[in-house]
Short mmCIF file of C-alpha atoms and ligand atoms in Angstrom, two decimals:
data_model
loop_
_atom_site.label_atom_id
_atom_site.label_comp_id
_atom_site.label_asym_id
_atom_site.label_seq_id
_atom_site.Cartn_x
_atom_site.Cartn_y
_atom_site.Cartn_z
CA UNK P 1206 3.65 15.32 21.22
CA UNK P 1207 0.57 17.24 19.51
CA UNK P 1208 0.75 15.15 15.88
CA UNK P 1209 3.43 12.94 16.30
CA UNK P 1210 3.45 9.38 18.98
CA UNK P 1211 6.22 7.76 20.17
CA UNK P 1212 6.14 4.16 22.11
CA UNK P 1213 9.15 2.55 22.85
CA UNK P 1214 8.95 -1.23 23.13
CA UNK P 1215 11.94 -2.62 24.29
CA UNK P 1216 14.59 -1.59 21.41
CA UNK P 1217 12.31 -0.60 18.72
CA UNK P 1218 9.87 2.64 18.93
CA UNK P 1219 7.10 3.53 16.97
CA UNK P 1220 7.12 7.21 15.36
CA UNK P 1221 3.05 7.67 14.42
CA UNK P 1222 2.07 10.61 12.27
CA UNK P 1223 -1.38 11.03 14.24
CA UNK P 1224 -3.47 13.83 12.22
CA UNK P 1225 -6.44 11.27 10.74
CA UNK P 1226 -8.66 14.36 10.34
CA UNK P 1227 -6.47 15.42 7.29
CA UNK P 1228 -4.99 11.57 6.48
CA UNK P 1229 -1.85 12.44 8.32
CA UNK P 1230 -1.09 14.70 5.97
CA UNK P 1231 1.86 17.20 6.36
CA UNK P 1232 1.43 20.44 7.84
CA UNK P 1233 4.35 22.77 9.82
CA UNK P 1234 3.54 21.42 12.31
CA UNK P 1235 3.51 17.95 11.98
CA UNK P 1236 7.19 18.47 10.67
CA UNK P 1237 7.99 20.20 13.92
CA UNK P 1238 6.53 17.08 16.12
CA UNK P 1239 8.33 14.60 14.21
CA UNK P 1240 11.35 16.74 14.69
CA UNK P 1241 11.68 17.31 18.23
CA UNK P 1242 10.57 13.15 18.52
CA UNK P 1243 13.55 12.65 16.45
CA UNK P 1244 15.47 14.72 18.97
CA UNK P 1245 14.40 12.25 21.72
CA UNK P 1246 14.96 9.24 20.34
CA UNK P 1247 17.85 7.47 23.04
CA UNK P 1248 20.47 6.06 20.62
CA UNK P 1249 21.98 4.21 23.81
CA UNK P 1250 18.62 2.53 24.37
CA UNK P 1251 16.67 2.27 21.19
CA UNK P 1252 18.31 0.00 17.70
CA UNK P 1253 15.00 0.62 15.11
CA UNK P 1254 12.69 2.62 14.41
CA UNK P 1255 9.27 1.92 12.83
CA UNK P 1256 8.02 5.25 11.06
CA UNK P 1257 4.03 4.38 10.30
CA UNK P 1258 0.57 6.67 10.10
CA UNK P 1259 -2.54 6.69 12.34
CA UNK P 1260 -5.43 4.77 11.23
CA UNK P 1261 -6.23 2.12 8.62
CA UNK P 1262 -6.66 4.22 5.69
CA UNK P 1263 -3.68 6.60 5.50
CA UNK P 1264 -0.22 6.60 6.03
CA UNK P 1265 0.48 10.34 4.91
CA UNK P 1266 -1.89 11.60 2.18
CA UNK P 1267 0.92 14.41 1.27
CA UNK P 1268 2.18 17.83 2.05
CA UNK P 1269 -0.81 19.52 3.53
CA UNK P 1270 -2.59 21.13 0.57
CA UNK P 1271 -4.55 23.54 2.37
CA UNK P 1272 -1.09 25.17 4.22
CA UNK P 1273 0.96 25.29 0.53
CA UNK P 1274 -2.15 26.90 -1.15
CA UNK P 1275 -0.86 30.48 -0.11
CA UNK P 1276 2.37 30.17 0.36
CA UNK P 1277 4.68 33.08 -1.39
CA UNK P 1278 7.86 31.41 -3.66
CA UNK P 1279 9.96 32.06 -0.46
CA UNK P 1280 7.51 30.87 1.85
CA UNK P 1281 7.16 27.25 -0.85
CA UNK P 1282 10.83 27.24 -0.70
CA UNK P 1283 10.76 27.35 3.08
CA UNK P 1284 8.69 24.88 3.43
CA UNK P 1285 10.32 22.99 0.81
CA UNK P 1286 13.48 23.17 2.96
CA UNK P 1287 11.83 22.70 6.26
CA UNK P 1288 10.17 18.77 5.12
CA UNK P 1289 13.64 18.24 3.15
CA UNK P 1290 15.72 18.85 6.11
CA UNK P 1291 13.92 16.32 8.74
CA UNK P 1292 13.39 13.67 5.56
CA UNK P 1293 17.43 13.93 5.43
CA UNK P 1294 17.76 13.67 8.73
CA UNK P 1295 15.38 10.73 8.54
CA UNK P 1296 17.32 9.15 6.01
CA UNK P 1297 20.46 9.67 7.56
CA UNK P 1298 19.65 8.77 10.99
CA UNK P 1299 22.05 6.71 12.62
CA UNK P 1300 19.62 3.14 13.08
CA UNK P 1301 17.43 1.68 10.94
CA UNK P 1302 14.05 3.46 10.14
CA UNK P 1303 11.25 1.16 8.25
CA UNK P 1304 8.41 3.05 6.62
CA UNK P 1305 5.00 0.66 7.58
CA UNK P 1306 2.59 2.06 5.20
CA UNK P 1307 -0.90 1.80 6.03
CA UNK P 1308 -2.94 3.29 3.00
CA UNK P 1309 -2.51 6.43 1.09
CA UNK P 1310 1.36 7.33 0.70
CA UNK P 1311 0.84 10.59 -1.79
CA UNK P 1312 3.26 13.08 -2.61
CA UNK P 1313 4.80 13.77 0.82
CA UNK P 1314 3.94 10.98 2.27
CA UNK P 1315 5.24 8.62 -0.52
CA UNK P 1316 8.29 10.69 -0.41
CA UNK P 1317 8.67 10.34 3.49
CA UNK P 1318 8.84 6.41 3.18
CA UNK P 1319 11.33 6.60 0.83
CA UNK P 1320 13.40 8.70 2.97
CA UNK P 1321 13.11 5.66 5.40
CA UNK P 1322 15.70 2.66 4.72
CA UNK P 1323 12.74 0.29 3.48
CA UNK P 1324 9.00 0.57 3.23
CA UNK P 1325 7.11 -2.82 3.87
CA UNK P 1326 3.29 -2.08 3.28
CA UNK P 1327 -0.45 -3.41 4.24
CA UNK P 1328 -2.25 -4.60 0.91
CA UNK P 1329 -4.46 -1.08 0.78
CA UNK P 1330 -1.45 1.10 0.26
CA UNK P 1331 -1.45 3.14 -2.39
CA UNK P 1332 1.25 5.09 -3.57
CA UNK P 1333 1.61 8.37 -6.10
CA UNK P 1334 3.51 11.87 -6.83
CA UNK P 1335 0.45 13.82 -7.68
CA UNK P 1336 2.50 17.06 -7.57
CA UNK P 1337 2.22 17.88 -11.52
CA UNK P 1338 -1.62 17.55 -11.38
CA UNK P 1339 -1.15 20.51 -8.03
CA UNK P 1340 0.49 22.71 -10.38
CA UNK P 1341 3.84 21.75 -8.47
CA UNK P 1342 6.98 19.66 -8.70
CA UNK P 1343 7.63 16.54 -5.63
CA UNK P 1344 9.36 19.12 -3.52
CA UNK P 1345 10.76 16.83 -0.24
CA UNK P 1346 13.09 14.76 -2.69
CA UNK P 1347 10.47 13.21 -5.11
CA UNK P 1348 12.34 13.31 -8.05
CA UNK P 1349 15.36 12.45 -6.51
CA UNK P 1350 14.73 9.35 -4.52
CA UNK P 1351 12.31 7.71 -6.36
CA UNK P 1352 14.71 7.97 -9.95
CA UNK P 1353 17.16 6.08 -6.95
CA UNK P 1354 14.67 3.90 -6.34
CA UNK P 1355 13.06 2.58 -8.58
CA UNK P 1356 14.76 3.66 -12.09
CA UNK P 1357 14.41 6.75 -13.51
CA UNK P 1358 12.21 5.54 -16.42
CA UNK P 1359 9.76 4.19 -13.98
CA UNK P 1360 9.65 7.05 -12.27
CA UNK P 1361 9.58 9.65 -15.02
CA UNK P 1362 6.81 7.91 -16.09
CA UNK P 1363 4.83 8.25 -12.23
CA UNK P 1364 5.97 11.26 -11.74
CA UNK P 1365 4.77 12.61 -15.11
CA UNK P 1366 1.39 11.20 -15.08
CA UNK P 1367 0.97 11.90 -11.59
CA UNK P 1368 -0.72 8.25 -11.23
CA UNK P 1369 -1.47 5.91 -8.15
CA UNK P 1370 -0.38 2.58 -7.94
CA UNK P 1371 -1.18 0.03 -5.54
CA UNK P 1372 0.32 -2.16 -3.04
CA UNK P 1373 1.03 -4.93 -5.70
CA UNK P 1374 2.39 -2.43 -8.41
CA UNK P 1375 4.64 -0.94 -5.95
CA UNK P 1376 6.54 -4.44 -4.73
CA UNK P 1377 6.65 -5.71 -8.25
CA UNK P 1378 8.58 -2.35 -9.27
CA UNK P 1379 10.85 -2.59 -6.00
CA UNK P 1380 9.41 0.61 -4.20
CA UNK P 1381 8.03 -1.79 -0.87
CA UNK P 1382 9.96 -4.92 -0.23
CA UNK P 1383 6.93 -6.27 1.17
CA UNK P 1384 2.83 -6.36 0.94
CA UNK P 1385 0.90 -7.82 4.08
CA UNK P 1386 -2.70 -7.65 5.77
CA UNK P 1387 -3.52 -4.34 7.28
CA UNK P 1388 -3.91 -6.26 10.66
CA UNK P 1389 -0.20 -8.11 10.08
CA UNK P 1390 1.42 -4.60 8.88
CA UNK P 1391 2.44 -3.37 12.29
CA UNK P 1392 3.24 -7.17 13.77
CA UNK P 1393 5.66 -7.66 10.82
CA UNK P 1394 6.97 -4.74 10.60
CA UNK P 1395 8.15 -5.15 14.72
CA UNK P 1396 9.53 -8.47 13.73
CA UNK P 1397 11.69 -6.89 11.32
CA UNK P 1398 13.08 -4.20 13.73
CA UNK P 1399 13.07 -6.97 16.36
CA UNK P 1400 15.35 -9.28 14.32
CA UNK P 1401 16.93 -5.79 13.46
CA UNK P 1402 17.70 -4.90 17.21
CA UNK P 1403 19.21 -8.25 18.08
CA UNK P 1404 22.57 -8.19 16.12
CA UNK P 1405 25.09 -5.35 16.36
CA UNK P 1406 24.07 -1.90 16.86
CA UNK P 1407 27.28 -0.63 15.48
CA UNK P 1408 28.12 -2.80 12.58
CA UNK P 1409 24.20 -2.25 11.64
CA UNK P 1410 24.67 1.50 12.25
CA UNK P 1411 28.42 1.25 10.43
CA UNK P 1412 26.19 -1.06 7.46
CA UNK P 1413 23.88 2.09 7.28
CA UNK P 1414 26.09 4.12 6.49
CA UNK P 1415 28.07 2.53 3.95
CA UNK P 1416 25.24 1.81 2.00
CA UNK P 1417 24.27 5.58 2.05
CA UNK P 1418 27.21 7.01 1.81
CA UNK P 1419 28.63 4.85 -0.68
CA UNK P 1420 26.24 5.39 -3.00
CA UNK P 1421 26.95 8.90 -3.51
CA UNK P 1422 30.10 8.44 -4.71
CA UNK P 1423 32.21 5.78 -7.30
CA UNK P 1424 33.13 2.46 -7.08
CA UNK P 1425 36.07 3.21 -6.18
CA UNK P 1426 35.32 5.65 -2.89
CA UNK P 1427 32.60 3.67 -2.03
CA UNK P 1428 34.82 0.72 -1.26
CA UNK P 1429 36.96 3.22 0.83
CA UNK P 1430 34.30 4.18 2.71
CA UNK P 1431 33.33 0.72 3.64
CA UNK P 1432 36.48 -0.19 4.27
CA UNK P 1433 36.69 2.26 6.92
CA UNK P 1434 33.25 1.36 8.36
CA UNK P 1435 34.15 -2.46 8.57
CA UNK P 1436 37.58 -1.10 10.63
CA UNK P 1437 35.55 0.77 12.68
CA UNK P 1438 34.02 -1.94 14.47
CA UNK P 1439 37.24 -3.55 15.55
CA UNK P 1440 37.98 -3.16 19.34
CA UNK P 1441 34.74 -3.01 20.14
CA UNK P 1442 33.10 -5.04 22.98
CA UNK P 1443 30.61 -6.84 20.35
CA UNK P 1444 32.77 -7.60 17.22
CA UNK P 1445 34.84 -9.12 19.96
CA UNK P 1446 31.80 -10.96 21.35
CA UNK P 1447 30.30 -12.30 18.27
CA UNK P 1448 33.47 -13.41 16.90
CA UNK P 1449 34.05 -15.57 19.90
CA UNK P 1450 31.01 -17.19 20.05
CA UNK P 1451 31.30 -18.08 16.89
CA UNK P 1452 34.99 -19.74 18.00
CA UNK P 1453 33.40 -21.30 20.78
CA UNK P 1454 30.85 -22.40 18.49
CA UNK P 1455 32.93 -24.39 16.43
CA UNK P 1456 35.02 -25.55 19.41
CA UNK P 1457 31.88 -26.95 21.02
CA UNK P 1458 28.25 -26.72 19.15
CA UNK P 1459 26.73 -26.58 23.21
CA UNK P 1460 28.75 -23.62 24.08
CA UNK P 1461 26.55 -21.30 21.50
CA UNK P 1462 24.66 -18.95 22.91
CA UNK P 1463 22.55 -15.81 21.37
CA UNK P 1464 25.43 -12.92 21.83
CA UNK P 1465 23.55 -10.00 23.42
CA UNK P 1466 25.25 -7.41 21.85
CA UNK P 1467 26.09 -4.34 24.16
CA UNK P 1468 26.32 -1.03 21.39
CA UNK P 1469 29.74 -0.94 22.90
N1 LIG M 2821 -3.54 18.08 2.52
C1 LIG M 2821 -4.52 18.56 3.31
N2 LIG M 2821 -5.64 17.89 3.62
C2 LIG M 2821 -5.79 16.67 3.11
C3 LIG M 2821 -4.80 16.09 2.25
C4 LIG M 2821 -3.63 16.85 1.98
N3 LIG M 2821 -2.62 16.40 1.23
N4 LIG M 2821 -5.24 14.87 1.87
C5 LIG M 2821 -6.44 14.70 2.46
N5 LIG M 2821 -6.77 15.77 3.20
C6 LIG M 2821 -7.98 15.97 3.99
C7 LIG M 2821 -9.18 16.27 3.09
O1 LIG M 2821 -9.19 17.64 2.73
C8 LIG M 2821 -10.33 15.90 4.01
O2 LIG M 2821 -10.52 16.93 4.94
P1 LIG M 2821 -12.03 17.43 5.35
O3 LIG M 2821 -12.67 17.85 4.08
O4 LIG M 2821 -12.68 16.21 5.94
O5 LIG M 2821 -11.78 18.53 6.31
C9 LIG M 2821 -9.79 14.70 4.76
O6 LIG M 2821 -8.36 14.78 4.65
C10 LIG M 2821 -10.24 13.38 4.17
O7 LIG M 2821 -9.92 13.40 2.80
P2 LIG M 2821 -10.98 13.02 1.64
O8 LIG M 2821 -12.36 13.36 2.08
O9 LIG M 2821 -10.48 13.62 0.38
O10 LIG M 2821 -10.85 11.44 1.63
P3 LIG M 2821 -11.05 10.47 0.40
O11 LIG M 2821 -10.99 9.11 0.94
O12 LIG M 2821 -12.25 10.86 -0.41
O13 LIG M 2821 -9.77 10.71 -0.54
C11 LIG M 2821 -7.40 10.96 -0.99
C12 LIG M 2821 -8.51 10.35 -0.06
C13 LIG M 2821 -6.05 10.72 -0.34
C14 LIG M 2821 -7.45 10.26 -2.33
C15 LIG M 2821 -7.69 12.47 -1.15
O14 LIG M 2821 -7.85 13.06 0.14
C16 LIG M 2821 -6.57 13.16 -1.85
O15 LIG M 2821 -6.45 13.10 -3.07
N6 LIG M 2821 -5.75 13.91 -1.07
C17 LIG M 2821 -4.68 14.68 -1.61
C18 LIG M 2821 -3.55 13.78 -1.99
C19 LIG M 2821 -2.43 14.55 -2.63
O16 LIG M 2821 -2.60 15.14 -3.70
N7 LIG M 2821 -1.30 14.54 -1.96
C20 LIG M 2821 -0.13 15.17 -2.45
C21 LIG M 2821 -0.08 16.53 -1.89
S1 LIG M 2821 1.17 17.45 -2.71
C22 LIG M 2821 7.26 21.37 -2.21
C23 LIG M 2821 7.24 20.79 -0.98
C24 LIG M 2821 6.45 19.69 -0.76
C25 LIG M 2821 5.69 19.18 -1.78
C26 LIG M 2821 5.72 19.78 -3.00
C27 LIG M 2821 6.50 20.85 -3.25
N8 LIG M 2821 8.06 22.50 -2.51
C28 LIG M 2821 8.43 23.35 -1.44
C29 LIG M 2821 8.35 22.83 -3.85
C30 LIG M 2821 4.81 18.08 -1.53
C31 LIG M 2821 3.62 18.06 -2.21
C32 LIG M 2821 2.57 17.15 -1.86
O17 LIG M 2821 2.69 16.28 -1.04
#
């Protein structure tokens, strides 16, 4: 795929923004690549994804500047639409997807990680909404998910001032749950989907969703929608599985075994 990669190593893949010449940065087409990648991805086969940018310097440096420059109002709002529709999608994509930031996560591209379900991050990172200093608002859900995030006095306050903050900033306001060596960001960030992929692709997937969709709504729908979720994965081969080697288990400590969990 032109600016997009995808590897798939055993039940993780890695989705790599690969446009280095302009820091990854987000043009129509990139959108389009990462798209049609997401169209590929084999649900039956793959349990995480690891969303993470070419080289050691950038993760995405933004919405390309260069492409918005000329855009019309309906052509901005287009385009608006366009990266808002695959970050939802992204967001809302039925497995995990962690955001491994290697450097510069600006505007779009700090926006993109937080459309993922948790950003770890290599100790160069460095993270901003530069929009207001562009002339512009965050238009691919800036304002939205980082208020979510992170507060929305913290993020009134980036957003406002349209200033970078780096790797340490962001874990010790809760936007990364984790800062590592550039060399270690990849290596952890497989462990993660690794441990990720080994327990139960639908209660994760069902987990997911819960979380998401429950926070939309009140207290009181929220626990409706779980419950629904956590009766969902009744019947199925690996609820059935993991409960009885956890019977087994107890019956006899030798008779454990890892459960490898069949998405069924
Ligand atoms: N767009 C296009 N090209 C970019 C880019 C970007 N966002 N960021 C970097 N590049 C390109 C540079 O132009 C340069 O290209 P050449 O000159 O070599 O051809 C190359 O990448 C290397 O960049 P630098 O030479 O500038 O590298 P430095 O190390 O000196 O600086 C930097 C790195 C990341 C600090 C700097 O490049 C920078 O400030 N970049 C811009 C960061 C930024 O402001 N990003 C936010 C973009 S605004 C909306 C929809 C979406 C959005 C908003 C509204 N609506 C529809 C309402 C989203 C907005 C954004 O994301």
């Amino acid at each position: 795929m032109g600016f997009v990669d995808y590897e798939v190593k055993d039940k993780i893949a890695i989705i790599t923004i690969n446009r280095p010449k302009a820091l990854n940065a987000l043009n129509s087409e990139v959108l389009d690549d990462l798209n049609a990648v997401l169209d590929g991805v084999d649900l039956e086969a793959v349990r995480c994804l690891i969303l993470t940018g070419a080289g050691d310097k950038s993760f995405v440096a933004g919405a390309d500047i260069g492409e918005m420059s000329t855009l019309t109002k309906a052509e901005g709002e287009a385009f608006g639409k366009k990266g808002n529709d695959i970050f939802r999608r992204l967001e809302t994509f039925p497995i995990p997807v962690i955001a491994a930031i290697n450097g510069f996560a600006l505007g779009g591209g700090c926006e993109i990680s937080m459309s993922c379900d948790f950003r770890i991050c290599s100790e160069n990172a460095m993270f901003g909404q530069p929009e207001v200093g562009l002339g512009i608002t965050p238009g691919f859900g800036g304002t939205q998910r980082l208020a979510r995030l992170i507060g929305a006095g913290m993020a009134k306050q980036l957003i406002y001032t349209a200033r970078n903050i780096k790797a340490d900033e962001a874990l010790r306001i809760g936007l990364v749950n984790q800062v590592v060596a550039l060399e270690e960001l990849l290596p952890t960030a497989e462990k993660l989907a690794s441990t990720i992929a080994k327990n139960a692709p639908i209660a994760v997937r069902a987990c997911k969703k819960a979380i998401n969709d429950g926070l939309e709504v009140d207290m009181d729908k929220a626990i409706e929608i779980e419950e629904k979720l956590f009766g969902s994965c009744f019947e199925s081969e690996d609820q059935r599985e993991g409960m009885a080697n956890f019977l087994r288990k107890k019956d006899d400590p030798a008779k454990v075994k890892v459960v490898d969990f069949k998405n069924k």
